[in-house]
Amino acid sequence: EDQVTQSPEALRLQEGESSSLNCSYTVSGLRGLFWYRQDPGKGPEFLFTLYSAGEEKEKERLKATLTKKESFLHITAPKPEDSATYLCAVLVMDSSYKLIFGSGTRLLVRP
Amino acid sequence: DTAVSQTPKYLVTQMGNDKSIKCEQNLGHDTMYWYKQDSKKFLKIMFSYNNKELIINETVPNRFSPKSPDKAHLNLHINSLELGDSAVYFCASSQDEGLAVYNEQFFGPGTRLTVL
């Protein structure tokens, strides 16, 4: 069964304390992996798409990487405004396309 | 300008009722989606519409029916509401360049449905 697991469930950081969020997956027919940010009471907001192992993408303090089994979202010198839930989703293809989301990592950055 | 909008934001109703949630996007996208986010924050795709045609229909009860009057609107109608339908429902849209499912999705603010 296709599965997407994110860890940790929750992460508390001090402002400036770099860390990484993990998204591991056991799927067949991976076509892409997405990272989204979700603020409380709002819909997810797109961050990155990664299509193949070894690919990396950066945006401000965020950097996403992809291997054959997992993806990392690295946060460098985070600020309080980076506090949010970060969701990853994998796009798989067997008989049809399926988009499977993980349950997210709740990040809290304290000033 | 709101890109993807949903109404209502909150919906509280009794079991057995029929209700609808409306979604509109002004991005000119051809593909729209409905998602359900449960209390554990899992986001699960329910439907996808491309140019008013259903292209994904995940295993949701047939009490749920998407209705698309035009490509800018995708409404979700729910019959005979049950307690387990309580969740936050998100509408989203994406460009149809290449294959829509590969493209980033723009989400609405969500509708919190509570069934009593």
PDB file of N, CA, C and O in Angstrom, chain B residues 70-109:
ATOM      1  N   ASP B  70     -19.385  25.617 -14.919  1.00  0.00           N
ATOM      2  CA  ASP B  70     -18.421  26.124 -15.898  1.00  0.00           C
ATOM      3  C   ASP B  70     -17.034  25.905 -15.330  1.00  0.00           C
ATOM      4  O   ASP B  70     -16.896  25.508 -14.177  1.00  0.00           O
ATOM      5  N   LYS B  71     -15.993  26.189 -16.116  1.00  0.00           N
ATOM      6  CA  LYS B  71     -14.662  25.791 -15.665  1.00  0.00           C
ATOM      7  C   LYS B  71     -14.138  26.634 -14.505  1.00  0.00           C
ATOM      8  O   LYS B  71     -13.125  26.287 -13.907  1.00  0.00           O
ATOM      9  N   ALA B  72     -14.798  27.727 -14.181  1.00  0.00           N
ATOM     10  CA  ALA B  72     -14.364  28.547 -13.061  1.00  0.00           C
ATOM     11  C   ALA B  72     -15.017  28.138 -11.742  1.00  0.00           C
ATOM     12  O   ALA B  72     -14.664  28.660 -10.686  1.00  0.00           O
ATOM     13  N   HIS B  73     -15.966  27.231 -11.801  1.00  0.00           N
ATOM     14  CA  HIS B  73     -16.718  26.840 -10.609  1.00  0.00           C
ATOM     15  C   HIS B  73     -16.759  25.321 -10.457  1.00  0.00           C
ATOM     16  O   HIS B  73     -16.963  24.602 -11.435  1.00  0.00           O
ATOM     17  N   LEU B  74     -16.543  24.878  -9.213  1.00  0.00           N
ATOM     18  CA  LEU B  74     -16.722  23.454  -8.895  1.00  0.00           C
ATOM     19  C   LEU B  74     -17.358  23.381  -7.518  1.00  0.00           C
ATOM     20  O   LEU B  74     -16.713  23.643  -6.515  1.00  0.00           O
ATOM     21  N   ASN B  75     -18.641  23.061  -7.491  1.00  0.00           N
ATOM     22  CA  ASN B  75     -19.384  23.004  -6.238  1.00  0.00           C
ATOM     23  C   ASN B  75     -19.442  21.565  -5.744  1.00  0.00           C
ATOM     24  O   ASN B  75     -19.401  20.614  -6.527  1.00  0.00           O
ATOM     25  N   LEU B  76     -19.543  21.422  -4.431  1.00  0.00           N
ATOM     26  CA  LEU B  76     -19.625  20.095  -3.820  1.00  0.00           C
ATOM     27  C   LEU B  76     -20.960  19.958  -3.119  1.00  0.00           C
ATOM     28  O   LEU B  76     -21.267  20.735  -2.207  1.00  0.00           O
ATOM     29  N   HIS B  77     -21.747  19.003  -3.564  1.00  0.00           N
ATOM     30  CA  HIS B  77     -23.039  18.766  -2.949  1.00  0.00           C
ATOM     31  C   HIS B  77     -22.980  17.485  -2.134  1.00  0.00           C
ATOM     32  O   HIS B  77     -22.449  16.469  -2.609  1.00  0.00           O
ATOM     33  N   ILE B  78     -23.506  17.550  -0.915  1.00  0.00           N
ATOM     34  CA  ILE B  78     -23.467  16.387  -0.034  1.00  0.00           C
ATOM     35  C   ILE B  78     -24.887  16.058   0.413  1.00  0.00           C
ATOM     36  O   ILE B  78     -25.575  16.908   0.997  1.00  0.00           O
ATOM     37  N   ASN B  79     -25.305  14.841   0.152  1.00  0.00           N
ATOM     38  CA  ASN B  79     -26.635  14.381   0.568  1.00  0.00           C
ATOM     39  C   ASN B  79     -26.551  13.594   1.872  1.00  0.00           C
ATOM     40  O   ASN B  79     -25.524  12.975   2.177  1.00  0.00           O
ATOM     41  N   SER B  80     -27.627  13.631   2.620  1.00  0.00           N
ATOM     42  CA  SER B  80     -27.767  12.790   3.824  1.00  0.00           C
ATOM     43  C   SER B  80     -26.516  12.833   4.693  1.00  0.00           C
ATOM     44  O   SER B  80     -25.869  11.815   4.952  1.00  0.00           O
ATOM     45  N   LEU B  81     -26.190  14.009   5.156  1.00  0.00           N
ATOM     46  CA  LEU B  81     -24.954  14.214   5.912  1.00  0.00           C
ATOM     47  C   LEU B  81     -24.861  13.301   7.130  1.00  0.00           C
ATOM     48  O   LEU B  81     -25.851  13.046   7.823  1.00  0.00           O
ATOM     49  N   GLU B  82     -23.634  12.814   7.377  1.00  0.00           N
ATOM     50  CA  GLU B  82     -23.348  11.936   8.513  1.00  0.00           C
ATOM     51  C   GLU B  82     -22.309  12.589   9.415  1.00  0.00           C
ATOM     52  O   GLU B  82     -21.572  13.492   8.985  1.00  0.00           O
ATOM     53  N   LEU B  83     -22.241  12.095  10.665  1.00  0.00           N
ATOM     54  CA  LEU B  83     -21.288  12.662  11.618  1.00  0.00           C
ATOM     55  C   LEU B  83     -19.858  12.619  11.073  1.00  0.00           C
ATOM     56  O   LEU B  83     -19.073  13.549  11.248  1.00  0.00           O
ATOM     57  N   GLY B  84     -19.522  11.530  10.394  1.00  0.00           N
ATOM     58  CA  GLY B  84     -18.167  11.355   9.879  1.00  0.00           C
ATOM     59  C   GLY B  84     -17.809  12.289   8.734  1.00  0.00           C
ATOM     60  O   GLY B  84     -16.648  12.332   8.317  1.00  0.00           O
ATOM     61  N   ASP B  85     -18.778  13.025   8.257  1.00  0.00           N
ATOM     62  CA  ASP B  85     -18.487  13.995   7.199  1.00  0.00           C
ATOM     63  C   ASP B  85     -17.885  15.276   7.760  1.00  0.00           C
ATOM     64  O   ASP B  85     -17.410  16.124   6.986  1.00  0.00           O
ATOM     65  N   SER B  86     -17.918  15.424   9.062  1.00  0.00           N
ATOM     66  CA  SER B  86     -17.337  16.620   9.688  1.00  0.00           C
ATOM     67  C   SER B  86     -15.847  16.684   9.379  1.00  0.00           C
ATOM     68  O   SER B  86     -15.099  15.740   9.655  1.00  0.00           O
ATOM     69  N   ALA B  87     -15.436  17.786   8.799  1.00  0.00           N
ATOM     70  CA  ALA B  87     -14.041  17.961   8.369  1.00  0.00           C
ATOM     71  C   ALA B  87     -13.922  19.354   7.769  1.00  0.00           C
ATOM     72  O   ALA B  87     -14.895  20.104   7.701  1.00  0.00           O
ATOM     73  N   VAL B  88     -12.708  19.660   7.326  1.00  0.00           N
ATOM     74  CA  VAL B  88     -12.513  20.880   6.540  1.00  0.00           C
ATOM     75  C   VAL B  88     -12.375  20.467   5.082  1.00  0.00           C
ATOM     76  O   VAL B  88     -11.588  19.572   4.756  1.00  0.00           O
ATOM     77  N   TYR B  89     -13.142  21.103   4.234  1.00  0.00           N
ATOM     78  CA  TYR B  89     -13.129  20.787   2.804  1.00  0.00           C
ATOM     79  C   TYR B  89     -12.444  21.926   2.059  1.00  0.00           C
ATOM     80  O   TYR B  89     -12.783  23.097   2.224  1.00  0.00           O
ATOM     81  N   PHE B  90     -11.464  21.553   1.241  1.00  0.00           N
ATOM     82  CA  PHE B  90     -10.719  22.531   0.472  1.00  0.00           C
ATOM     83  C   PHE B  90     -10.973  22.334  -1.013  1.00  0.00           C
ATOM     84  O   PHE B  90     -10.976  21.210  -1.521  1.00  0.00           O
ATOM     85  N   CYS B  91     -11.126  23.454  -1.672  1.00  0.00           N
ATOM     86  CA  CYS B  91     -11.174  23.479  -3.123  1.00  0.00           C
ATOM     87  C   CYS B  91      -9.802  23.940  -3.609  1.00  0.00           C
ATOM     88  O   CYS B  91      -9.108  24.703  -2.912  1.00  0.00           O
ATOM     89  N   ALA B  92      -9.388  23.485  -4.774  1.00  0.00           N
ATOM     90  CA  ALA B  92      -8.105  23.895  -5.340  1.00  0.00           C
ATOM     91  C   ALA B  92      -8.216  23.922  -6.855  1.00  0.00           C
ATOM     92  O   ALA B  92      -9.148  23.354  -7.438  1.00  0.00           O
ATOM     93  N   SER B  93      -7.249  24.587  -7.480  1.00  0.00           N
ATOM     94  CA  SER B  93      -7.209  24.586  -8.939  1.00  0.00           C
ATOM     95  C   SER B  93      -5.760  24.543  -9.406  1.00  0.00           C
ATOM     96  O   SER B  93      -4.845  24.874  -8.644  1.00  0.00           O
ATOM     97  N   SER B  94      -5.558  24.120 -10.644  1.00  0.00           N
ATOM     98  CA  SER B  94      -4.208  24.105 -11.207  1.00  0.00           C
ATOM     99  C   SER B  94      -4.276  24.341 -12.704  1.00  0.00           C
ATOM    100  O   SER B  94      -5.305  24.116 -13.340  1.00  0.00           O
ATOM    101  N   GLN B  95      -3.151  24.792 -13.223  1.00  0.00           N
ATOM    102  CA  GLN B  95      -3.049  24.988 -14.669  1.00  0.00           C
ATOM    103  C   GLN B  95      -3.082  23.647 -15.364  1.00  0.00           C
ATOM    104  O   GLN B  95      -2.721  22.615 -14.796  1.00  0.00           O
ATOM    105  N   ASP B  96      -3.472  23.683 -16.606  1.00  0.00           N
ATOM    106  CA  ASP B  96      -3.568  22.459 -17.370  1.00  0.00           C
ATOM    107  C   ASP B  96      -2.372  22.280 -18.293  1.00  0.00           C
ATOM    108  O   ASP B  96      -2.374  21.411 -19.154  1.00  0.00           O
ATOM    109  N   GLU B  97      -1.320  23.085 -18.069  1.00  0.00           N
ATOM    110  CA  GLU B  97      -0.152  22.984 -18.932  1.00  0.00           C
ATOM    111  C   GLU B  97       0.535  21.651 -18.718  1.00  0.00           C
ATOM    112  O   GLU B  97       0.847  21.283 -17.601  1.00  0.00           O
ATOM    113  N   GLY B  98       0.742  20.908 -19.763  1.00  0.00           N
ATOM    114  CA  GLY B  98       1.241  19.544 -19.598  1.00  0.00           C
ATOM    115  C   GLY B  98       0.128  18.708 -19.004  1.00  0.00           C
ATOM    116  O   GLY B  98      -0.995  18.724 -19.485  1.00  0.00           O
ATOM    117  N   LEU B  99       0.409  18.040 -17.913  1.00  0.00           N
ATOM    118  CA  LEU B  99      -0.611  17.268 -17.207  1.00  0.00           C
ATOM    119  C   LEU B  99      -0.897  17.969 -15.887  1.00  0.00           C
ATOM    120  O   LEU B  99       0.007  18.225 -15.112  1.00  0.00           O
ATOM    121  N   ALA B 100      -2.158  18.275 -15.639  1.00  0.00           N
ATOM    122  CA  ALA B 100      -2.533  19.134 -14.510  1.00  0.00           C
ATOM    123  C   ALA B 100      -2.015  18.614 -13.178  1.00  0.00           C
ATOM    124  O   ALA B 100      -1.589  19.388 -12.326  1.00  0.00           O
ATOM    125  N   VAL B 101      -2.033  17.307 -12.980  1.00  0.00           N
ATOM    126  CA  VAL B 101      -1.655  16.770 -11.671  1.00  0.00           C
ATOM    127  C   VAL B 101      -0.185  17.018 -11.352  1.00  0.00           C
ATOM    128  O   VAL B 101       0.223  16.926 -10.209  1.00  0.00           O
ATOM    129  N   TYR B 102       0.628  17.359 -12.353  1.00  0.00           N
ATOM    130  CA  TYR B 102       2.033  17.646 -12.114  1.00  0.00           C
ATOM    131  C   TYR B 102       2.243  19.088 -11.662  1.00  0.00           C
ATOM    132  O   TYR B 102       3.326  19.444 -11.214  1.00  0.00           O
ATOM    133  N   ASN B 103       1.221  19.902 -11.806  1.00  0.00           N
ATOM    134  CA  ASN B 103       1.400  21.326 -11.558  1.00  0.00           C
ATOM    135  C   ASN B 103       1.004  21.718 -10.145  1.00  0.00           C
ATOM    136  O   ASN B 103       0.207  21.051  -9.493  1.00  0.00           O
ATOM    137  N   GLU B 104       1.551  22.842  -9.687  1.00  0.00           N
ATOM    138  CA  GLU B 104       1.215  23.316  -8.350  1.00  0.00           C
ATOM    139  C   GLU B 104      -0.265  23.629  -8.285  1.00  0.00           C
ATOM    140  O   GLU B 104      -0.877  24.038  -9.277  1.00  0.00           O
ATOM    141  N   GLN B 105      -0.833  23.417  -7.109  1.00  0.00           N
ATOM    142  CA  GLN B 105      -2.243  23.668  -6.904  1.00  0.00           C
ATOM    143  C   GLN B 105      -2.423  24.891  -6.012  1.00  0.00           C
ATOM    144  O   GLN B 105      -1.660  25.120  -5.086  1.00  0.00           O
ATOM    145  N   PHE B 106      -3.444  25.667  -6.322  1.00  0.00           N
ATOM    146  CA  PHE B 106      -3.799  26.838  -5.536  1.00  0.00           C
ATOM    147  C   PHE B 106      -5.056  26.495  -4.748  1.00  0.00           C
ATOM    148  O   PHE B 106      -6.078  26.140  -5.342  1.00  0.00           O
ATOM    149  N   PHE B 107      -4.953  26.611  -3.442  1.00  0.00           N
ATOM    150  CA  PHE B 107      -6.035  26.180  -2.570  1.00  0.00           C
ATOM    151  C   PHE B 107      -6.890  27.346  -2.102  1.00  0.00           C
ATOM    152  O   PHE B 107      -6.399  28.471  -1.913  1.00  0.00           O
ATOM    153  N   GLY B 108      -8.158  27.052  -1.893  1.00  0.00           N
ATOM    154  CA  GLY B 108      -9.049  28.005  -1.253  1.00  0.00           C
ATOM    155  C   GLY B 108      -8.836  27.995   0.257  1.00  0.00           C
ATOM    156  O   GLY B 108      -8.037  27.214   0.773  1.00  0.00           O
ATOM    157  N   PRO B 109      -9.564  28.840   0.980  1.00  0.00           N
ATOM    158  CA  PRO B 109      -9.370  28.973   2.421  1.00  0.00           C
ATOM    159  C   PRO B 109     -10.016  27.856   3.234  1.00  0.00           C
ATOM    160  O   PRO B 109      -9.786  27.755   4.438  1.00  0.00           O
TER     161      PRO B 109
END
